[in-house]
Every structure is written in structure tokens, then in C-alpha cells.
CSV table of C-alpha atoms in Angstrom, one decimal:
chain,number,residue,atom,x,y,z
A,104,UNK,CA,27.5,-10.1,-83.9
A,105,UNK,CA,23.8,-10.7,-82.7
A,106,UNK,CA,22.2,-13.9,-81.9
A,107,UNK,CA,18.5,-12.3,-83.7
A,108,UNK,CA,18.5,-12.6,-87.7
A,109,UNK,CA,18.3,-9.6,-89.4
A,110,UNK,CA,14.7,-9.3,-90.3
A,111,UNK,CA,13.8,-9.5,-86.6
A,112,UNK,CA,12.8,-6.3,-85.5
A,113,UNK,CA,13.7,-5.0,-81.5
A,114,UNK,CA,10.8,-5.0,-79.2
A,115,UNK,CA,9.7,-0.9,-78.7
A,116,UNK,CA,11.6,0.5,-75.8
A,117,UNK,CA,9.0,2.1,-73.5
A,118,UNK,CA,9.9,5.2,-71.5
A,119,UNK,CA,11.1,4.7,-67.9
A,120,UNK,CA,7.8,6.8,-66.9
A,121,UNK,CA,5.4,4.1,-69.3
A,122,UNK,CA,7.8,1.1,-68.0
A,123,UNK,CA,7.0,2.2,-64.1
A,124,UNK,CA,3.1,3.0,-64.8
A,125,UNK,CA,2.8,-0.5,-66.3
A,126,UNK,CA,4.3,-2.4,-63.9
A,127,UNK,CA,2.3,-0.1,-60.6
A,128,UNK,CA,-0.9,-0.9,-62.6
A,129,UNK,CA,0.5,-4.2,-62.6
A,130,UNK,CA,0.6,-4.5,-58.5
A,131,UNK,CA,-2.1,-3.5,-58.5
A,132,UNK,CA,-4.2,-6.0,-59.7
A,133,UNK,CA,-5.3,-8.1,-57.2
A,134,UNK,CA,-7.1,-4.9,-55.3
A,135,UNK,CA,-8.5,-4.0,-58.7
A,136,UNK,CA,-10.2,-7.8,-59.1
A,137,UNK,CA,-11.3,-7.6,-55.5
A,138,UNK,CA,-12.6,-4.3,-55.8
A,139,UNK,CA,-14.9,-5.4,-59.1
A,140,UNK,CA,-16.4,-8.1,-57.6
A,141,UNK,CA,-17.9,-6.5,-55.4
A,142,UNK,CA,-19.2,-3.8,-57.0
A,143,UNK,CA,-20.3,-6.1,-60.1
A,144,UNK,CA,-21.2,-9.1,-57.7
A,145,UNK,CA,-20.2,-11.4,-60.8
A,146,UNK,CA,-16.6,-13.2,-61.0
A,147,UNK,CA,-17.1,-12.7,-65.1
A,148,UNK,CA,-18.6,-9.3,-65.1
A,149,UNK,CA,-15.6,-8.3,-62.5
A,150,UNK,CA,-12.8,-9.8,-64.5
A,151,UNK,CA,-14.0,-7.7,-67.9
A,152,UNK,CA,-14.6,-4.5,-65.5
A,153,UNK,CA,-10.7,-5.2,-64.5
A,154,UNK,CA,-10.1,-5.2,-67.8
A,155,UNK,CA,-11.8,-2.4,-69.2
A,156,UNK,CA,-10.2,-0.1,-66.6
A,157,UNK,CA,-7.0,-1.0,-66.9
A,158,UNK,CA,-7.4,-0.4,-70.9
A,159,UNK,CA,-8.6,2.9,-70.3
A,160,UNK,CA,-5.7,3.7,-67.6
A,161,UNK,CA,-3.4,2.7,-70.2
A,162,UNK,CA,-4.8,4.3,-73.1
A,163,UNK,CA,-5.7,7.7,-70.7
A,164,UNK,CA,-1.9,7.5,-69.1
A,165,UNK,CA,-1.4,10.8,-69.9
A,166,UNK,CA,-4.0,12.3,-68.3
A,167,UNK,CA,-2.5,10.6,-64.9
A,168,UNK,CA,-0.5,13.2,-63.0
A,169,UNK,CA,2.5,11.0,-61.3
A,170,UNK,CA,2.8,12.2,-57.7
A,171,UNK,CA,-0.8,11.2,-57.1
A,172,UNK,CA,-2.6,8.1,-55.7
A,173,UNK,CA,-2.7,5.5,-58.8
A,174,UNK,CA,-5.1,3.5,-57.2
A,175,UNK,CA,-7.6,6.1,-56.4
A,176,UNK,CA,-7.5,7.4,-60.4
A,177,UNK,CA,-8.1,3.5,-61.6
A,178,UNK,CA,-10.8,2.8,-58.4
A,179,UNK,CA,-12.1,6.6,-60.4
A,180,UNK,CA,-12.3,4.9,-63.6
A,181,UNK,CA,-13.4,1.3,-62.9
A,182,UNK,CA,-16.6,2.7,-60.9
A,183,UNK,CA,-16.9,5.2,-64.3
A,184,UNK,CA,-17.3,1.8,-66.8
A,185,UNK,CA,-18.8,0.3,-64.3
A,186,UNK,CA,-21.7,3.4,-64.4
A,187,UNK,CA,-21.3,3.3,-68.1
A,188,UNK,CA,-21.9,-0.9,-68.1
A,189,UNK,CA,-25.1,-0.5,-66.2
A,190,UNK,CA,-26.5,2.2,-67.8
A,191,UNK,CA,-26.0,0.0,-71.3
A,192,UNK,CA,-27.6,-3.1,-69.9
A,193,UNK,CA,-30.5,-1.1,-68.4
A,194,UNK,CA,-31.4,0.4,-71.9
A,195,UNK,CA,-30.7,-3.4,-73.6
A,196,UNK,CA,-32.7,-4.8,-70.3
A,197,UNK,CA,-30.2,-7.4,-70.1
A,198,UNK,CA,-29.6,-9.2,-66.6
A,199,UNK,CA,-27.3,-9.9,-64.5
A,200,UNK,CA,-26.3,-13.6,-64.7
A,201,UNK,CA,-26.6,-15.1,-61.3
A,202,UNK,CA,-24.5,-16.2,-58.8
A,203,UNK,CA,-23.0,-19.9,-59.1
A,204,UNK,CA,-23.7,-21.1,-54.9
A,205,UNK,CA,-23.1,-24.6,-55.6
A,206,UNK,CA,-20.3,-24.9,-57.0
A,207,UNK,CA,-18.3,-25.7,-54.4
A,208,UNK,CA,-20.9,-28.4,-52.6
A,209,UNK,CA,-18.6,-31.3,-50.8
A,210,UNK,CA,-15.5,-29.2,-50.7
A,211,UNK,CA,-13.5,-29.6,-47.2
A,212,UNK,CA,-13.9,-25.7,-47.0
A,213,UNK,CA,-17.6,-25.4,-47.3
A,214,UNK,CA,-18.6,-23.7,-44.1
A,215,UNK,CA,-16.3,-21.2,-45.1
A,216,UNK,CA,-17.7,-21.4,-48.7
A,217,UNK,CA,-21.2,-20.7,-46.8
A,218,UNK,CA,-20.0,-17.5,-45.1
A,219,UNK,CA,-18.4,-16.3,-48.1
A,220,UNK,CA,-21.6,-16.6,-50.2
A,221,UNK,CA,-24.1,-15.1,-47.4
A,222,UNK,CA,-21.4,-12.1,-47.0
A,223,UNK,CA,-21.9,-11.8,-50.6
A,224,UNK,CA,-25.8,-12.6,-50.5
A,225,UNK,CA,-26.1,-9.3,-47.8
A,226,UNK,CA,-23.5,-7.2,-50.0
A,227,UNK,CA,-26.0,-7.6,-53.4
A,228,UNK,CA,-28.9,-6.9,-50.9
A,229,UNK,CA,-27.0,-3.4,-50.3
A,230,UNK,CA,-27.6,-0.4,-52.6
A,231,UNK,CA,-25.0,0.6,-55.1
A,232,UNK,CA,-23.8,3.5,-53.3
A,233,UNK,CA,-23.3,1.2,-49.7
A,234,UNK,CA,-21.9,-1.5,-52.0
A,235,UNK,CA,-19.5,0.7,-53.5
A,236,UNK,CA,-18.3,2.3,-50.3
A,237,UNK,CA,-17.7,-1.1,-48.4
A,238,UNK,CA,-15.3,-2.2,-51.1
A,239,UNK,CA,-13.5,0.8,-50.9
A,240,UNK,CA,-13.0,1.3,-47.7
A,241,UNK,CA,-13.5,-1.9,-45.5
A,242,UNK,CA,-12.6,-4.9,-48.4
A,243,UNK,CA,-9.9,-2.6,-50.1
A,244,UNK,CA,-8.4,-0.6,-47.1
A,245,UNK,CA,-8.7,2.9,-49.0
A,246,UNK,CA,-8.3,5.3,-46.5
A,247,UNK,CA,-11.1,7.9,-46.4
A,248,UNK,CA,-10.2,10.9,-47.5
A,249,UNK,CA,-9.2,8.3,-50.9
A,250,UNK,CA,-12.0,6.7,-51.1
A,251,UNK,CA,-14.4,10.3,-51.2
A,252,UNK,CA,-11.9,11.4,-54.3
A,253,UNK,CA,-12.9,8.2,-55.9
A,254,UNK,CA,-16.7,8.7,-55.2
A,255,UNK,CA,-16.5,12.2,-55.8
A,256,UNK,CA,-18.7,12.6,-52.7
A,257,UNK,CA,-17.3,14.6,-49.5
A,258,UNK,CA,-15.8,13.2,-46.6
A,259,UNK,CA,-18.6,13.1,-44.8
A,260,UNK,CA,-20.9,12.6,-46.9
A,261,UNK,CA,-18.9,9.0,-47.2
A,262,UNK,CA,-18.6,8.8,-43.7
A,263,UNK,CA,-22.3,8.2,-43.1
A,264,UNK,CA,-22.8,6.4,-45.9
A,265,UNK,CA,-20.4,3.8,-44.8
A,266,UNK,CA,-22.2,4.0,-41.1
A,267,UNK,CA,-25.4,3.3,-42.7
A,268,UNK,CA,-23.9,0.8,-44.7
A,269,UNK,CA,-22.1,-1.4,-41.8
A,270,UNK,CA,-25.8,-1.3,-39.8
A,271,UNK,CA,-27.6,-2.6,-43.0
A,272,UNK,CA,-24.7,-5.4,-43.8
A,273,UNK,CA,-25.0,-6.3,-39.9
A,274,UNK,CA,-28.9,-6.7,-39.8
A,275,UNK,CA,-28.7,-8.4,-43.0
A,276,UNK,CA,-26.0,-11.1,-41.9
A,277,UNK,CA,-28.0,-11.4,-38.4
A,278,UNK,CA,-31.4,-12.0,-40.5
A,279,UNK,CA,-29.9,-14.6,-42.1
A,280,UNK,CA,-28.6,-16.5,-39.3
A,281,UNK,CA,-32.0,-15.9,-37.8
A,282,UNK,CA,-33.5,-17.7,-40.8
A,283,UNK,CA,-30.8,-20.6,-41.2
């Protein structure tokens, strides 16, 4: 005899396969989030980015071939809407909403607070395609050859973009210590 009254109906079992892509997806979360912010430089605009990707990676499961890099094909996706998003608020001429920098004025850590936002200050001062490639491969640890498939640029074509990127984050950080 069941504890569940009749009229209940089971929940749908989901294949092992489904089951193990959910929960990897899942894990990997946290990168996802960090990964969106800075490409989207907005906490709002990066949680629906998260969101739209991992609606699409669900909805496009099949087309994910197990044996391959999960992260790279969402990191694939997410910079995909995120194309798509700007390309929509571009032809709307909508803006981005910015940054809050004082929300956080009094708080114990605000030094830290301070280098956080002028990190992020130099990051929105970066093109896209610099932007992009930090958060890839120096925020979210994507090794190289990773981070290319998720470009769709070659190797080195990444590699220099990345060099080019670290010298413009560096003289934009020392600029703004100059300036403080």
C-alpha cells in the first residue's frame, strides 16, 4: 500500500543520460554566473544571460555530444544570446542600465569593494572581443585550446588577443591609480 492517494500522479522519470546532464549543468553554475557578468558587465543582465543559456542547453540537449567539454558548448551558447541580446537592443536603442558603485558605501570591506569596481570599471573600458577572452581564460580558467572552440577563433588568434588584452587591462588599472 502507497502513502500518495490515487489521483496523484508519479513525478516523470528522466533518463540516467537527462538526470546526469541536469545535474553537470547544475555544477556548473557558478562559472556560468561569473562568466556573464563579465561579459554583460550588469548583475541583472548576467543572471537572465545564465538563464537563457541554460534554457537553450536544456531545450538543445540533444544536440550535445557526451564525451565533450559541457562547459565549452554552454560558454558557446551563452556568448551566442549574448550576440543575439546586443544585436536586439542595438536595433531597439535601448541601454545598458548602469552600474550600482555605491551600494556598498560604509561596508567594513570597501577597499576591496573599490578594487572590485575599478577591475570592473577597466574590464567595461575593454572591447567585447578582449572582454570576452579575459573571462574565459583568466576569470574562468578555460584552458586555451577551450576557450578558441568557444570563440570559434584559432589558437592564436586568441593568444594575442588575450596579450593585447592583459596590456590594455594593466594600463587601464595603472591610469586609474594615477588619477585616484
Amino acid at each position: 500500500m502507497t502513502d500518495t492517494p490515487h489521483d496523484a500522479t508519479p513525478p516523470p522519470v528522466l533518463p540516467v543520460s537527462a538526470t546526469a546532464l541536469h545535474r553537470d549543468i547544475a555544477a556548473l553554475l557558478p562559472r556560468l554566473r561569473r562568466f556573464a557578468r563579465a561579459v554583460t558587465r550588469h548583475h541583472e543582465d548576467a543572471d537572465d544571460l545564465v538563464q537563457l543559456a541554460v534554457e537553450r542547453a536544456l531545450v538543445r540537449s540533444a544536440q550535445w555530444q557526451p564525451g565533450t567539454r559541457l562547459d565549452s558548448w554552454i560558454f558557446r551558447i551563452m556568448k551566442n544570446a549574448w550576440i543575439d541580446e546586443i544585436r536586439f537592443r542595438s536595433r531597439r536603442d535601448q541601454l545598458f542600465a548602469p552600474e550600482e558603485a555605491g551600494e556598498h558605501v560604509g561596508d567594513q570591506f570597501a577597499e576591496a569593494h573599490q578594487q572590485r569596481l575599478a577591475i570592473e570599471k577597466a574590464m567595461s573600458l575593454l572591447s567585447e572581443d578582449h572582454r570576452i577572452a579575459i573571462a574565459l581564460v583568466l576569470v574562468d580558467g578555460l584552458p586555451y585550446k577551450e576557450a578558441a572552440e568557444v570563440l570559434e577563433i584559432p589558437m592564436g588568434t586568441l593568444t594575442s588577443r588575450l596579450a593585447r588584452a592583459r596590456e590594455a587591462l594593466q594600463g587601464l588599472l595603472t591610469d586609474q591609480v594615477r588619477t585616484a
